[in-house]
Amino acid sequence: MKTHSSEIPTTPLPGPRILIIEDEAPMRAVLKDILDTEGFRVLTAIDGEEGLQRAVREKPDLILLDIMLPKLDGFALCAELRCLGIQTPVLMLTAKGQVEDRVTGLDSGADDYLVKPFSIDELLARVRALLRRRQKRTRAVAALKLGDAYIDLVKQTARRGRGNIHLTAKEFAMLRLLAEAEGEPVTRDRFLDVVWGYAAFPTTRTVDNHIANLRAKLEPDPENPKWIKTVHGVGYRLDL
Ligand code: CA
């Protein structure tokens, strides 16, 4: 008898645990419903303090985090988690969808964003992508060593010998994306999507300019990059 691999359900079993931190009851109920239906095990918290406590105590596999929350907002909560060394993937929910929110979120350690209102399909796609990435994530991604330069992607610090290398939040985010791709090319669109956000105005040229800056700061010979390689017609990849 033939097996039908295409019929294997895509929902991981047993379902990963997802913590929803959202103060608005209707939105919380909708999210819980969607995720329950897909086989995820759902935990909820109604404000930032409760959310932080549950995140620390119950170690969920993923956190859906609203930004505007009573007691402790999403940015502060996320920064606190990262400060405690908790690397649970965080999908931030923002009502505004503004560029500044995304940048602040990246600075505070969020992994991805979803702009309200969003479709169920979009929510589930992001959740699954983050869970997959978490499974694949290795310790190597927490830090990078490029020659004599050491880049801590968690603390967002970089140094060469005793000297600090100043990298911007966007440059750290770009390096992290490259590192997580494990040598595979990252497209310009993907950079724009993750580092700048959908609503942003930058063009693919912006990505090239930032790559040039990164090379100038990190590569011994920026004209002939050793690590941050161009993949013609596609984007960039990290060659370690
Ligand atoms: Ca809210």
Short mmCIF file of C-alpha atoms and ligand atoms in Angstrom, two decimals:
data_model
loop_
_atom_site.label_atom_id
_atom_site.label_comp_id
_atom_site.label_asym_id
_atom_site.label_seq_id
_atom_site.Cartn_x
_atom_site.Cartn_y
_atom_site.Cartn_z
CA MET A 1 0.00 0.00 0.00
CA LYS A 2 1.28 3.41 -0.95
CA THR A 3 1.60 6.08 1.64
CA HIS A 4 0.20 9.48 0.84
CA SER A 5 2.73 11.85 2.23
CA SER A 6 0.84 14.84 0.84
CA GLU A 7 -2.02 14.03 3.20
CA ILE A 8 0.05 14.30 6.36
CA PRO A 9 -1.39 17.25 8.28
CA THR A 10 0.83 20.30 8.27
CA THR A 11 -0.06 21.20 11.86
CA PRO A 12 2.73 19.98 14.14
CA LEU A 13 1.56 17.48 16.74
CA PRO A 14 1.47 17.84 19.67
CA GLY A 15 0.78 21.48 19.08
CA PRO A 16 3.38 24.02 20.10
CA ARG A 17 2.35 26.33 22.92
CA ILE A 18 1.53 29.88 22.00
CA LEU A 19 1.09 32.70 24.48
CA ILE A 20 -1.27 35.48 23.42
CA ILE A 21 -0.71 38.75 25.26
CA GLU A 22 -3.58 41.03 24.29
CA ASP A 23 -5.77 43.26 26.44
CA GLU A 24 -8.70 43.55 24.04
CA ALA A 25 -11.03 40.66 24.83
CA PRO A 26 -12.58 40.27 21.34
CA MET A 27 -9.19 40.20 19.62
CA ARG A 28 -7.85 37.77 22.24
CA ALA A 29 -10.85 35.49 21.71
CA VAL A 30 -10.46 35.54 17.92
CA LEU A 31 -6.76 34.75 18.10
CA LYS A 32 -7.34 31.96 20.60
CA ASP A 33 -10.04 30.48 18.42
CA ILE A 34 -7.92 30.49 15.28
CA LEU A 35 -4.93 28.92 17.01
CA ASP A 36 -7.02 26.36 18.94
CA THR A 37 -8.58 25.23 15.68
CA GLU A 38 -5.14 24.71 14.16
CA GLY A 39 -4.08 22.46 17.02
CA PHE A 40 -1.88 24.87 18.91
CA ARG A 41 -2.05 24.92 22.69
CA VAL A 42 -2.99 28.44 23.67
CA LEU A 43 -2.16 30.44 26.78
CA THR A 44 -3.42 33.97 27.29
CA ALA A 45 -2.57 37.04 29.31
CA ILE A 46 -4.55 40.27 29.52
CA ASP A 47 -1.80 42.77 30.35
CA GLY A 48 1.94 43.21 30.09
CA GLU A 49 2.78 42.13 33.63
CA GLU A 50 0.79 38.93 33.48
CA GLY A 51 2.21 38.29 30.02
CA LEU A 52 5.80 38.64 31.18
CA GLN A 53 5.17 36.34 34.15
CA ARG A 54 3.58 33.66 31.99
CA ALA A 55 6.31 33.96 29.36
CA VAL A 56 9.02 33.45 31.98
CA ARG A 57 7.23 30.75 33.97
CA GLU A 58 5.60 28.69 31.23
CA LYS A 59 8.16 29.02 28.45
CA PRO A 60 5.82 29.00 25.45
CA ASP A 61 7.16 28.19 21.97
CA LEU A 62 5.97 31.49 20.58
CA ILE A 63 4.48 34.75 21.84
CA LEU A 64 1.85 36.86 20.08
CA LEU A 65 2.39 40.27 21.58
CA ASP A 66 0.16 43.31 21.31
CA ILE A 67 2.05 46.61 21.52
CA MET A 68 -0.45 48.78 23.38
CA LEU A 69 -0.96 46.99 26.69
CA PRO A 70 -1.79 48.09 30.24
CA LYS A 71 0.93 47.97 32.91
CA LEU A 72 3.81 47.08 30.56
CA ASP A 73 3.72 47.74 26.82
CA GLY A 74 4.81 45.25 24.18
CA PHE A 75 8.17 46.91 23.50
CA ALA A 76 9.14 46.98 27.18
CA LEU A 77 7.93 43.42 27.68
CA CYS A 78 9.95 42.16 24.73
CA ALA A 79 13.08 44.02 25.80
CA GLU A 80 12.70 42.59 29.32
CA LEU A 81 12.40 39.03 27.96
CA ARG A 82 15.56 39.40 25.88
CA CYS A 83 17.30 40.96 28.85
CA LEU A 84 16.46 37.84 30.84
CA GLY A 85 18.02 35.75 28.06
CA ILE A 86 14.67 34.35 26.92
CA GLN A 87 14.78 33.90 23.15
CA THR A 88 11.19 32.79 22.56
CA PRO A 89 10.11 34.05 19.11
CA VAL A 90 7.90 37.13 19.38
CA LEU A 91 5.36 38.09 16.74
CA MET A 92 4.27 41.65 17.44
CA LEU A 93 0.79 42.83 16.64
CA THR A 94 0.57 46.45 15.71
CA ALA A 95 -2.50 48.47 14.94
CA LYS A 96 -0.56 51.24 13.34
CA GLY A 97 1.76 49.47 10.96
CA GLN A 98 4.13 52.35 11.09
CA VAL A 99 7.78 52.17 10.27
CA GLU A 100 8.79 53.52 13.68
CA ASP A 101 6.89 50.71 15.41
CA ARG A 102 8.77 48.12 13.43
CA VAL A 103 12.14 49.68 14.11
CA THR A 104 11.41 50.05 17.83
CA GLY A 105 10.16 46.47 17.83
CA LEU A 106 13.31 45.17 16.18
CA ASP A 107 15.37 47.13 18.68
CA SER A 108 13.44 45.52 21.51
CA GLY A 109 14.07 42.05 20.08
CA ALA A 110 10.84 41.12 18.27
CA ASP A 111 11.15 38.62 15.44
CA ASP A 112 8.31 39.65 13.17
CA TYR A 113 5.29 41.91 12.87
CA LEU A 114 1.70 41.64 11.91
CA VAL A 115 -0.35 44.72 11.16
CA LYS A 116 -3.96 44.75 12.34
CA PRO A 117 -6.26 43.97 10.65
CA PHE A 118 -4.69 40.78 9.30
CA SER A 119 -6.05 37.68 7.62
CA ILE A 120 -6.13 34.28 9.31
CA ASP A 121 -3.88 32.87 6.58
CA GLU A 122 -1.33 35.61 7.12
CA LEU A 123 -1.31 35.07 10.89
CA LEU A 124 -0.86 31.31 10.54
CA ALA A 125 1.84 31.68 7.90
CA ARG A 126 3.88 33.98 10.18
CA VAL A 127 3.36 31.76 13.21
CA ARG A 128 4.51 28.66 11.34
CA ALA A 129 7.48 30.46 9.81
CA LEU A 130 8.64 31.60 13.26
CA LEU A 131 8.19 28.15 14.76
CA ARG A 132 10.15 26.59 11.89
CA ARG A 133 12.89 29.13 12.30
CA ARG A 134 13.05 28.41 16.02
CA GLN A 135 13.50 24.71 15.29
CA LYS A 136 16.31 25.47 12.88
CA ARG A 137 17.97 28.11 14.98
CA THR A 138 21.41 27.23 16.26
CA ARG A 139 23.60 28.93 18.81
CA ALA A 140 25.81 30.20 16.02
CA VAL A 141 23.16 32.74 15.13
CA ALA A 142 23.45 34.45 18.50
CA ALA A 143 26.89 35.69 17.54
CA LEU A 144 29.05 36.01 14.47
CA LYS A 145 32.78 36.04 14.08
CA LEU A 146 34.02 37.64 10.91
CA GLY A 147 37.79 37.53 11.02
CA ASP A 148 38.80 39.54 14.07
CA ALA A 149 35.38 41.15 14.36
CA TYR A 150 32.99 39.72 16.92
CA ILE A 151 29.30 40.56 16.56
CA ASP A 152 26.84 39.74 19.32
CA LEU A 153 23.45 39.62 17.60
CA VAL A 154 21.54 39.31 20.87
CA LYS A 155 23.11 42.17 22.77
CA GLN A 156 23.64 44.09 19.53
CA THR A 157 27.25 44.89 20.18
CA ALA A 158 30.21 44.53 17.87
CA ARG A 159 33.89 44.82 18.48
CA ARG A 160 37.24 44.29 16.89
CA GLY A 161 39.95 43.65 19.44
CA ARG A 162 39.35 46.27 22.11
CA GLY A 163 37.61 48.67 19.79
CA ASN A 164 33.88 48.92 19.31
CA ILE A 165 32.42 48.75 15.83
CA HIS A 166 29.35 50.92 15.59
CA LEU A 167 26.54 49.12 13.79
CA THR A 168 23.03 50.53 13.49
CA ALA A 169 19.92 48.59 14.53
CA LYS A 170 19.16 47.97 10.87
CA GLU A 171 22.64 46.65 10.21
CA PHE A 172 22.34 44.22 13.13
CA ALA A 173 18.95 43.13 11.81
CA MET A 174 20.43 42.56 8.34
CA LEU A 175 23.30 40.51 9.73
CA ARG A 176 20.88 38.45 11.77
CA LEU A 177 18.78 37.74 8.70
CA LEU A 178 21.88 36.72 6.75
CA ALA A 179 23.11 34.52 9.61
CA GLU A 180 19.74 32.81 9.97
CA ALA A 181 19.70 31.99 6.28
CA GLU A 182 22.72 29.74 6.95
CA GLY A 183 24.54 30.59 3.73
CA GLU A 184 21.44 30.72 1.55
CA PRO A 185 20.81 33.97 -0.32
CA VAL A 186 18.53 36.58 1.25
CA THR A 187 16.60 38.59 -1.33
CA ARG A 188 16.39 42.39 -1.27
CA ASP A 189 12.64 42.10 -0.82
CA ARG A 190 13.12 39.92 2.22
CA PHE A 191 15.46 42.52 3.74
CA LEU A 192 12.90 45.25 3.06
CA ASP A 193 10.12 43.10 4.44
CA VAL A 194 11.84 42.20 7.71
CA VAL A 195 14.16 45.11 8.38
CA TRP A 196 12.15 48.03 7.00
CA GLY A 197 8.57 46.78 7.01
CA TYR A 198 5.89 46.67 4.34
CA ALA A 199 4.71 50.24 4.70
CA ALA A 200 8.20 51.66 4.34
CA PHE A 201 9.27 53.75 1.39
CA PRO A 202 12.84 52.49 0.85
CA THR A 203 13.69 50.83 -2.43
CA THR A 204 15.93 47.86 -3.07
CA ARG A 205 18.70 50.43 -3.59
CA THR A 206 18.46 51.16 0.15
CA VAL A 207 19.35 47.55 0.85
CA ASP A 208 22.42 47.83 -1.39
CA ASN A 209 23.53 51.00 0.38
CA HIS A 210 23.23 49.37 3.79
CA ILE A 211 25.14 46.31 2.57
CA ALA A 212 27.87 48.65 1.34
CA ASN A 213 28.00 50.25 4.80
CA LEU A 214 28.19 46.86 6.49
CA ARG A 215 31.02 45.81 4.21
CA ALA A 216 32.87 49.05 4.88
CA LYS A 217 32.63 48.39 8.62
CA LEU A 218 33.32 44.65 8.61
CA GLU A 219 35.16 43.56 5.49
CA PRO A 220 38.95 43.94 5.27
CA ASP A 221 38.56 44.72 1.56
CA PRO A 222 34.99 45.98 0.99
CA GLU A 223 35.44 45.94 -2.79
CA ASN A 224 36.18 42.21 -2.67
CA PRO A 225 34.00 40.98 0.17
CA LYS A 226 35.07 37.83 1.90
CA TRP A 227 31.87 37.19 3.89
CA ILE A 228 28.99 39.36 2.70
CA LYS A 229 28.69 38.08 -0.85
CA THR A 230 26.51 39.41 -3.66
CA VAL A 231 24.26 36.88 -5.34
CA HIS A 232 23.62 38.51 -8.71
CA GLY A 233 19.99 39.11 -9.53
CA VAL A 234 18.94 37.80 -6.13
CA GLY A 235 20.43 39.51 -3.10
CA TYR A 236 23.14 38.67 -0.61
CA ARG A 237 24.41 35.75 1.37
CA LEU A 238 26.79 35.25 4.25
CA ASP A 239 29.77 33.04 3.46
CA LEU A 240 31.33 31.85 6.71
CA CA B 1 -4.05 46.64 23.05
#
